[in-house]
């Protein structure tokens, strides 16, 4: 008997028929003798609908109330799944985050889980229940409802698996695993049987929404066995999806590049003609940080006659606010010539642990993009990733070109030579 945490996303819970299918899959695992905690998302489209309602009434809704509203989608889902399980004559009990006591900090809309009280869950499991828990939501120490950020049910799933030291956390979604890139963009993307934790962390942080980044962080911190699978296969399917591995040797495929992530959520800002002197980066980015705006890529150009240009990217949602801070505060304080911004950019990133040992990946990337006339606006590299910023309209082309250049549709060579 194993203790398994399963998480079902919005599309998997998207209609009464889909919920019935989820219940049937849960039934199969219960009949196989496992204990199950099932974490669910709101039905697909529901969170957007709820957030839309709030915006209709007030373009600047209070963050506390946003979370009160957004968290209700998951509450509907847990009740629906519980009654679908009852219909199959299974014992099942639903819990909101508040009822479990999933304690978070008080950062509305992007709260972090601090602790999970697993007492009630354990008791119910011991009494033979399937425990159904609402994803995406928690409660702060003052009793306010909080939510964990878009895609946050993944994190609820992994955090509960960690708290219960479950044998496995299975993330069921509308694709059958982690692919070399989003299969909706590149139809010949290839499913990976395994991917290392480090690579998954990079892909998630660079925009692959198949797993929320914090769920991967949790899995790493607590060594949760994490798998991504499809809820659209036959309920008796033995397909194993993609396993996130912690040891490089465990990874069966040793490709140099494992995947390509892309992200349209950023915007680029350039402060032109600032005096190149000590403290200039601080005097530009200090006020931005003080306004609670996160900065991603940063580039400072070589100076010309004592003046330099300074570029960086921020989240697109914070673009307007960042421009305002720069124009109102930074420009007069530094004497910068002008501040220009572009929120029609995209970031495309190659990820692979093989980059550590193989030189020339970045130049091959730049060459492939150059042949297609895709202009690179910014570059950033780290040990296992290379990212470029391009005009948003070339994003899809860039992803396809790179997928082809690095032959990600084909299994790595070592794999092909196996009998
Ligand atoms: P859920 O509602 O189940 O949480 P999401 O929509 O959040 O599902 O995540 C699944 C989606 O992630 C897929 O439908 C796919 O379009 C997208 N995706 C992006 N990158 C990848 C990737 N590398 N592998 C698989 N899916 C990916
Ligand atoms: N329902 C939330 C969202 O749409 C959380 C989730 O699905 O993971 O972002
Ligand atoms: Mg998701």
Short mmCIF file of C-alpha atoms and ligand atoms in Angstrom, two decimals, residues 7 151 154 209, ligand 3:
data_model
loop_
_atom_site.label_atom_id
_atom_site.label_comp_id
_atom_site.label_asym_id
_atom_site.label_seq_id
_atom_site.Cartn_x
_atom_site.Cartn_y
_atom_site.Cartn_z
CA UNK A 7 -3.43 16.63 -8.38
CA UNK A 151 -1.01 27.39 -11.32
CA UNK A 154 0.55 22.12 -8.29
CA UNK A 209 3.59 26.34 -17.19
MG1 LIG B 3 -1.33 24.32 -14.08
#
